[in-house]
């Protein structure tokens, strides 16, 4: 089996030639997996050079059709000969022959721009959406040495709250003693990593009567509603996060913004990032590696930019890799549900105190962000 690839608009075209048997199915499967990890979620296979399709080939088509459909993309076959076409209809796969016309990648997006190495498309969620900010304890979001605080705040973290700083999950303040560390609350979830003792990261989904609860001794709490959803992808070498945050300020029309982003990312080879994270037994820390030895993973990050447009603080939660849905209207809660269904790797502060260049070993590839203007601190 020979396969060549060609990018056409918002879809990837695979031209296949040869027998689609067990050996050919492996070649096609590898090409489709590469399409997923490179961010192509709509794939057309030109079958003009294929004259044989076995059950092994059908299994690959079924598997990847389901994967692309889950991401709101699709897998389609064109130039199919009559014999294979009849076989697809007999096996209930005739839908693979329904090849829709390519559409503009922006679709219903309200705005598109290129900024600092990023290509972004945005769509409006709520024209009046905005967040307000308050600080708890230290204004600095760096994590102090873990200790039992006099009176931690029990913080609710519904989907409309972004919070990051130093906290712990526990039944009460006594239960949290010695277990404080960096946390992020976003999308209706809170994730923490203790800095002492058993430092495996942990998480909870929010419920009003749920315990354990999130106890916070310092950090930032942002409440409100998002104004825009932004799909982003880096052009060539992934630029730094501060450039992406700068584009959020441009889209919002104000330097101070609140944001949550979910992205596919690379951790460069030899990086200290995730080096101290827990690893689920029997698994590697990341599912795949890049061509340069970098590790692929998913990240959920929440933070804000200040009045100068620079990052004022970002905390991030890392997960094992899987392709991220980025097309159409996507709710943050649905994305958070999918991410926290993966293995949790680490919780880290990746930008603090307005540093304009966050950890260089983190390279965001593509993803979604939910953004809004940020009002004055209170």
Short mmCIF file of C-alpha atoms in Angstrom, two decimals, residues 30-366:
data_model
loop_
_atom_site.label_atom_id
_atom_site.label_comp_id
_atom_site.label_asym_id
_atom_site.label_seq_id
_atom_site.Cartn_x
_atom_site.Cartn_y
_atom_site.Cartn_z
CA UNK A 30 -0.75 4.89 10.70
CA UNK A 31 -1.58 7.69 8.23
CA UNK A 32 -4.94 8.33 9.90
CA UNK A 33 -3.36 8.34 13.37
CA UNK A 34 -0.81 10.87 12.14
CA UNK A 35 -3.67 13.00 10.81
CA UNK A 36 -5.27 13.01 14.26
CA UNK A 37 -2.10 14.00 16.08
CA UNK A 38 -1.37 16.75 13.54
CA UNK A 39 -4.81 18.30 14.08
CA UNK A 40 -6.56 17.20 10.85
CA UNK A 41 -10.04 16.03 11.84
CA UNK A 42 -11.62 15.79 8.38
CA UNK A 43 -9.93 13.28 6.09
CA UNK A 44 -10.74 12.13 2.56
CA UNK A 45 -9.22 8.88 1.27
CA UNK A 46 -8.96 8.75 -2.52
CA UNK A 47 -9.50 5.05 -3.22
CA UNK A 48 -8.89 5.31 -6.97
CA UNK A 49 -5.79 3.13 -6.70
CA UNK A 50 -7.36 0.52 -4.39
CA UNK A 51 -8.88 -2.63 -5.91
CA UNK A 52 -9.13 -4.87 -2.82
CA UNK A 53 -10.63 -4.32 0.64
CA UNK A 54 -10.47 -6.97 3.37
CA UNK A 55 -12.10 -7.23 6.79
CA UNK A 56 -8.90 -5.85 8.32
CA UNK A 57 -9.27 -2.76 6.15
CA UNK A 58 -12.94 -2.40 7.06
CA UNK A 59 -12.04 -2.54 10.76
CA UNK A 60 -9.58 0.34 10.33
CA UNK A 61 -12.22 2.39 8.49
CA UNK A 62 -14.80 1.76 11.23
CA UNK A 63 -12.34 2.58 14.04
CA UNK A 64 -11.15 5.85 12.58
CA UNK A 65 -14.55 6.92 11.32
CA UNK A 66 -15.71 6.77 14.94
CA UNK A 67 -12.66 8.71 16.14
CA UNK A 68 -13.09 11.51 13.60
CA UNK A 69 -16.85 11.71 14.18
CA UNK A 70 -16.28 12.06 17.93
CA UNK A 71 -14.16 15.14 17.17
CA UNK A 72 -16.95 16.56 14.95
CA UNK A 73 -14.85 15.86 11.88
CA UNK A 74 -15.26 13.00 9.45
CA UNK A 75 -13.67 10.25 7.35
CA UNK A 76 -14.82 9.96 3.73
CA UNK A 77 -13.96 7.77 0.76
CA UNK A 78 -13.88 8.96 -2.86
CA UNK A 79 -13.14 7.34 -6.25
CA UNK A 80 -14.36 3.99 -4.90
CA UNK A 81 -14.78 1.22 -7.48
CA UNK A 82 -18.10 -0.61 -7.79
CA UNK A 83 -16.95 -3.80 -6.06
CA UNK A 84 -15.70 -1.99 -2.95
CA UNK A 85 -18.72 0.32 -2.99
CA UNK A 86 -21.06 -2.68 -2.86
CA UNK A 87 -19.01 -4.19 -0.03
CA UNK A 88 -19.29 -0.96 1.99
CA UNK A 89 -23.05 -0.88 1.49
CA UNK A 90 -23.38 -4.55 2.52
CA UNK A 91 -21.44 -3.87 5.74
CA UNK A 92 -23.41 -0.71 6.60
CA UNK A 93 -20.58 1.68 5.82
CA UNK A 94 -22.27 3.48 2.94
CA UNK A 95 -22.11 6.70 4.99
CA UNK A 96 -18.37 6.81 4.25
CA UNK A 97 -19.31 7.49 0.62
CA UNK A 98 -21.32 10.61 1.56
CA UNK A 99 -18.55 13.11 0.97
CA UNK A 100 -19.71 16.66 1.87
CA UNK A 101 -18.39 19.65 0.01
CA UNK A 102 -15.43 21.30 1.74
CA UNK A 103 -16.42 24.38 3.72
CA UNK A 104 -14.54 27.44 4.82
CA UNK A 105 -12.67 26.56 7.99
CA UNK A 106 -13.94 29.73 9.69
CA UNK A 107 -17.58 28.71 9.17
CA UNK A 108 -19.75 30.59 11.61
CA UNK A 109 -16.75 32.14 13.36
CA UNK A 110 -17.12 35.85 13.93
CA UNK A 111 -13.50 36.81 13.39
CA UNK A 112 -10.21 35.43 12.10
CA UNK A 113 -6.70 36.78 12.57
CA UNK A 114 -3.04 35.89 12.65
CA UNK A 115 -1.13 37.09 15.70
CA UNK A 116 2.43 36.40 16.83
CA UNK A 117 2.70 33.03 15.10
CA UNK A 118 -0.87 31.95 15.86
CA UNK A 119 -3.82 31.52 13.51
CA UNK A 120 -7.06 32.15 15.38
CA UNK A 121 -10.75 31.98 14.58
CA UNK A 122 -13.29 33.19 17.11
CA UNK A 123 -17.02 32.99 17.58
CA UNK A 124 -19.19 35.01 19.89
CA UNK A 125 -20.68 33.32 22.95
CA UNK A 126 -22.06 36.29 24.88
CA UNK A 127 -21.47 39.88 23.70
CA UNK A 128 -21.84 41.04 27.31
CA UNK A 129 -19.63 38.32 28.77
CA UNK A 130 -16.96 39.46 31.23
CA UNK A 131 -15.18 38.39 34.42
CA UNK A 132 -14.44 40.12 37.69
CA UNK A 133 -11.40 39.42 39.85
CA UNK A 134 -10.68 39.14 43.53
CA UNK A 135 -7.62 37.93 45.39
CA UNK A 136 -7.50 35.65 48.38
CA UNK A 137 -4.59 36.08 50.79
CA UNK A 138 -1.36 36.84 48.98
CA UNK A 139 -1.77 38.67 45.72
CA UNK A 140 1.21 36.66 44.50
CA UNK A 141 0.05 33.32 43.07
CA UNK A 142 3.31 31.51 43.83
CA UNK A 143 2.93 28.59 46.21
CA UNK A 144 4.33 29.13 49.74
CA UNK A 145 5.69 26.30 51.86
CA UNK A 146 2.75 24.02 52.69
CA UNK A 147 1.36 24.65 56.15
CA UNK A 148 -1.95 24.70 57.89
CA UNK A 149 -3.47 28.19 57.46
CA UNK A 150 -5.45 29.92 60.16
CA UNK A 151 -8.60 30.12 58.06
CA UNK A 152 -8.58 28.80 54.50
CA UNK A 153 -11.45 29.80 52.28
CA UNK A 154 -13.75 27.01 51.14
CA UNK A 155 -14.16 27.96 47.50
CA UNK A 156 -17.04 26.89 45.29
CA UNK A 157 -15.90 26.25 41.73
CA UNK A 158 -18.87 25.95 39.36
CA UNK A 159 -18.26 26.17 35.62
CA UNK A 160 -18.41 29.99 35.71
CA UNK A 161 -15.40 30.26 38.05
CA UNK A 162 -11.70 30.34 37.20
CA UNK A 163 -9.39 30.13 40.20
CA UNK A 164 -5.71 29.38 40.65
CA UNK A 165 -3.18 29.67 43.43
CA UNK A 166 -2.41 27.57 46.50
CA UNK A 167 -5.00 25.22 47.92
CA UNK A 168 -5.90 21.67 48.85
CA UNK A 169 -8.78 19.24 48.53
CA UNK A 170 -10.08 17.94 51.84
CA UNK A 171 -13.04 17.57 54.17
CA UNK A 172 -11.93 20.48 56.38
CA UNK A 173 -8.89 22.63 57.20
CA UNK A 174 -7.40 19.99 59.47
CA UNK A 175 -7.67 17.39 56.72
CA UNK A 176 -5.71 19.72 54.42
CA UNK A 177 -2.77 20.21 56.80
CA UNK A 178 0.53 19.80 54.98
CA UNK A 179 -1.20 19.08 51.68
CA UNK A 180 -1.34 22.55 50.12
CA UNK A 181 0.07 23.15 46.68
CA UNK A 182 -0.75 24.65 43.28
CA UNK A 183 -4.33 24.30 42.09
CA UNK A 184 -6.49 25.23 39.14
CA UNK A 185 -10.28 25.36 39.11
CA UNK A 186 -11.92 25.67 35.69
CA UNK A 187 -14.79 24.13 33.79
CA UNK A 188 -16.42 22.84 36.96
CA UNK A 189 -13.35 20.89 38.11
CA UNK A 190 -10.56 21.59 40.60
CA UNK A 191 -7.14 19.91 40.44
CA UNK A 192 -4.40 20.20 43.08
CA UNK A 193 -0.93 18.83 43.68
CA UNK A 194 0.43 18.76 47.26
CA UNK A 195 3.96 20.10 47.61
CA UNK A 196 4.80 17.78 50.50
CA UNK A 197 4.22 14.16 51.41
CA UNK A 198 2.28 12.15 48.87
CA UNK A 199 2.40 14.67 46.02
CA UNK A 200 0.28 12.80 43.49
CA UNK A 201 -2.14 15.27 41.84
CA UNK A 202 -5.83 14.87 42.60
CA UNK A 203 -9.08 16.42 41.34
CA UNK A 204 -12.76 16.82 42.11
CA UNK A 205 -15.79 17.71 40.02
CA UNK A 206 -17.91 20.47 41.55
CA UNK A 207 -21.22 19.76 43.24
CA UNK A 208 -22.92 22.03 45.78
CA UNK A 209 -23.14 19.36 48.46
CA UNK A 210 -20.02 17.49 47.48
CA UNK A 211 -17.09 16.71 49.74
CA UNK A 212 -14.10 16.92 49.85
CA UNK A 213 -14.00 20.64 49.14
CA UNK A 214 -11.45 23.08 47.74
CA UNK A 215 -9.65 24.97 50.53
CA UNK A 216 -7.72 28.04 49.33
CA UNK A 217 -5.09 30.05 51.19
CA UNK A 218 -3.92 32.30 48.35
CA UNK A 219 -4.56 32.98 44.71
CA UNK A 220 -6.89 34.65 42.27
CA UNK A 221 -10.61 33.99 41.82
CA UNK A 222 -12.36 35.10 38.62
CA UNK A 223 -16.12 34.87 38.18
CA UNK A 224 -18.34 35.72 35.25
CA UNK A 225 -19.17 34.46 31.77
CA UNK A 226 -17.13 34.04 28.60
CA UNK A 227 -17.55 36.36 25.64
CA UNK A 228 -15.84 34.34 22.91
CA UNK A 229 -14.65 30.88 21.96
CA UNK A 230 -11.35 30.87 20.08
CA UNK A 231 -9.82 28.04 18.05
CA UNK A 232 -6.06 28.45 17.66
CA UNK A 233 -3.20 26.71 15.90
CA UNK A 234 0.48 27.60 15.78
CA UNK A 235 2.18 28.32 12.47
CA UNK A 236 5.41 26.34 12.26
CA UNK A 237 7.45 26.43 15.46
CA UNK A 238 5.04 26.93 18.39
CA UNK A 239 5.47 30.44 19.84
CA UNK A 240 5.34 31.24 23.53
CA UNK A 241 2.13 31.43 25.51
CA UNK A 242 2.48 35.18 26.05
CA UNK A 243 1.93 35.74 22.32
CA UNK A 244 -1.28 33.74 22.43
CA UNK A 245 -2.46 35.66 25.49
CA UNK A 246 -1.73 38.89 23.62
CA UNK A 247 -4.09 37.79 20.87
CA UNK A 248 -6.85 37.31 23.45
CA UNK A 249 -6.44 40.95 24.46
CA UNK A 250 -6.75 41.96 20.81
CA UNK A 251 -9.92 39.91 20.33
CA UNK A 252 -11.49 41.24 23.53
CA UNK A 253 -10.50 44.83 22.78
CA UNK A 254 -9.09 45.25 26.27
CA UNK A 255 -5.64 44.45 27.72
CA UNK A 256 -7.00 42.72 30.83
CA UNK A 257 -8.59 39.37 29.97
CA UNK A 258 -9.64 36.15 31.66
CA UNK A 259 -9.15 32.89 29.82
CA UNK A 260 -9.24 29.13 29.98
CA UNK A 261 -7.56 27.13 27.24
CA UNK A 262 -7.40 23.45 26.37
CA UNK A 263 -4.63 22.43 24.02
CA UNK A 264 -2.56 19.67 22.53
CA UNK A 265 1.02 20.43 23.50
CA UNK A 266 4.60 19.21 23.42
CA UNK A 267 7.03 19.03 26.32
CA UNK A 268 10.57 19.28 24.95
CA UNK A 269 12.98 16.42 25.51
CA UNK A 270 14.92 16.74 28.76
CA UNK A 271 12.48 19.27 30.22
CA UNK A 272 11.91 19.36 33.95
CA UNK A 273 8.18 19.79 33.31
CA UNK A 274 6.22 16.77 34.53
CA UNK A 275 9.43 15.16 35.77
CA UNK A 276 8.07 14.96 39.29
CA UNK A 277 4.52 14.11 38.36
CA UNK A 278 2.73 10.96 39.28
CA UNK A 279 2.39 8.33 36.62
CA UNK A 280 -0.59 5.99 36.62
CA UNK A 281 0.71 2.47 37.17
CA UNK A 282 1.40 0.66 33.94
CA UNK A 283 1.28 3.77 31.75
CA UNK A 284 3.78 6.22 30.33
CA UNK A 285 3.41 9.89 31.21
CA UNK A 286 2.40 10.73 27.65
CA UNK A 287 0.81 8.59 24.99
CA UNK A 288 3.00 9.66 22.08
CA UNK A 289 6.27 11.36 21.27
CA UNK A 290 7.06 13.90 18.59
CA UNK A 291 9.67 13.51 15.89
CA UNK A 292 12.26 15.41 17.95
CA UNK A 293 11.71 13.28 21.05
CA UNK A 294 9.29 15.75 22.63
CA UNK A 295 6.33 14.34 24.55
CA UNK A 296 2.74 14.96 23.53
CA UNK A 297 0.13 15.65 26.17
CA UNK A 298 -2.98 17.70 26.83
CA UNK A 299 -3.12 20.81 28.98
CA UNK A 300 -5.96 22.74 30.61
CA UNK A 301 -4.77 26.20 31.64
CA UNK A 302 -6.55 29.08 33.30
CA UNK A 303 -5.32 32.58 33.92
CA UNK A 304 -5.46 36.26 33.15
CA UNK A 305 -3.63 39.13 31.55
CA UNK A 306 -3.17 42.44 33.35
CA UNK A 307 -3.76 46.05 32.35
CA UNK A 308 -0.50 46.02 30.38
CA UNK A 309 -1.68 43.05 28.31
CA UNK A 310 0.99 40.79 29.82
CA UNK A 311 0.24 37.50 31.53
CA UNK A 312 -0.53 38.10 35.20
CA UNK A 313 -0.79 34.44 36.19
CA UNK A 314 -1.52 31.02 34.70
CA UNK A 315 -1.83 27.59 36.29
CA UNK A 316 -2.10 24.43 34.21
CA UNK A 317 -3.22 20.83 34.55
CA UNK A 318 -1.57 18.20 32.33
CA UNK A 319 -3.15 14.99 31.03
CA UNK A 320 -2.21 12.05 28.85
CA UNK A 321 -2.65 12.72 25.16
CA UNK A 322 -5.66 12.25 22.96
CA UNK A 323 -6.82 14.38 20.00
CA UNK A 324 -8.83 17.38 21.17
CA UNK A 325 -12.16 18.36 19.64
CA UNK A 326 -11.80 21.89 18.21
CA UNK A 327 -14.53 22.28 15.60
CA UNK A 328 -17.91 23.95 16.00
CA UNK A 329 -19.40 25.32 19.20
CA UNK A 330 -17.73 23.53 22.10
CA UNK A 331 -18.64 24.08 25.75
CA UNK A 332 -15.84 24.37 28.27
CA UNK A 333 -17.63 21.91 30.58
CA UNK A 334 -17.76 19.27 27.83
CA UNK A 335 -14.04 19.74 27.15
CA UNK A 336 -13.23 19.54 30.86
CA UNK A 337 -15.26 16.32 31.13
CA UNK A 338 -13.19 14.81 28.32
CA UNK A 339 -9.86 15.97 29.76
CA UNK A 340 -10.52 14.72 33.28
CA UNK A 341 -11.46 11.39 31.75
CA UNK A 342 -7.76 11.07 30.87
CA UNK A 343 -4.97 10.25 33.32
CA UNK A 344 -3.99 13.32 35.37
CA UNK A 345 -0.24 13.98 35.18
CA UNK A 346 0.53 17.21 37.03
CA UNK A 347 -0.67 20.61 38.24
CA UNK A 348 1.80 23.47 37.81
CA UNK A 349 2.03 27.27 37.91
CA UNK A 350 3.49 28.01 34.47
CA UNK A 351 3.43 31.81 34.60
CA UNK A 352 3.39 34.05 37.66
CA UNK A 353 3.65 37.73 38.49
CA UNK A 354 3.30 39.00 34.95
CA UNK A 355 6.27 37.14 33.53
CA UNK A 356 6.09 37.69 29.78
CA UNK A 357 7.86 34.45 28.86
CA UNK A 358 6.42 31.37 30.59
CA UNK A 359 8.18 28.01 30.76
CA UNK A 360 9.90 27.62 27.37
CA UNK A 361 9.72 23.82 27.41
CA UNK A 362 5.91 23.99 26.95
CA UNK A 363 4.88 24.28 23.30
CA UNK A 364 1.19 24.65 22.56
CA UNK A 365 0.27 23.19 19.17
CA UNK A 366 -3.46 23.74 18.75
#
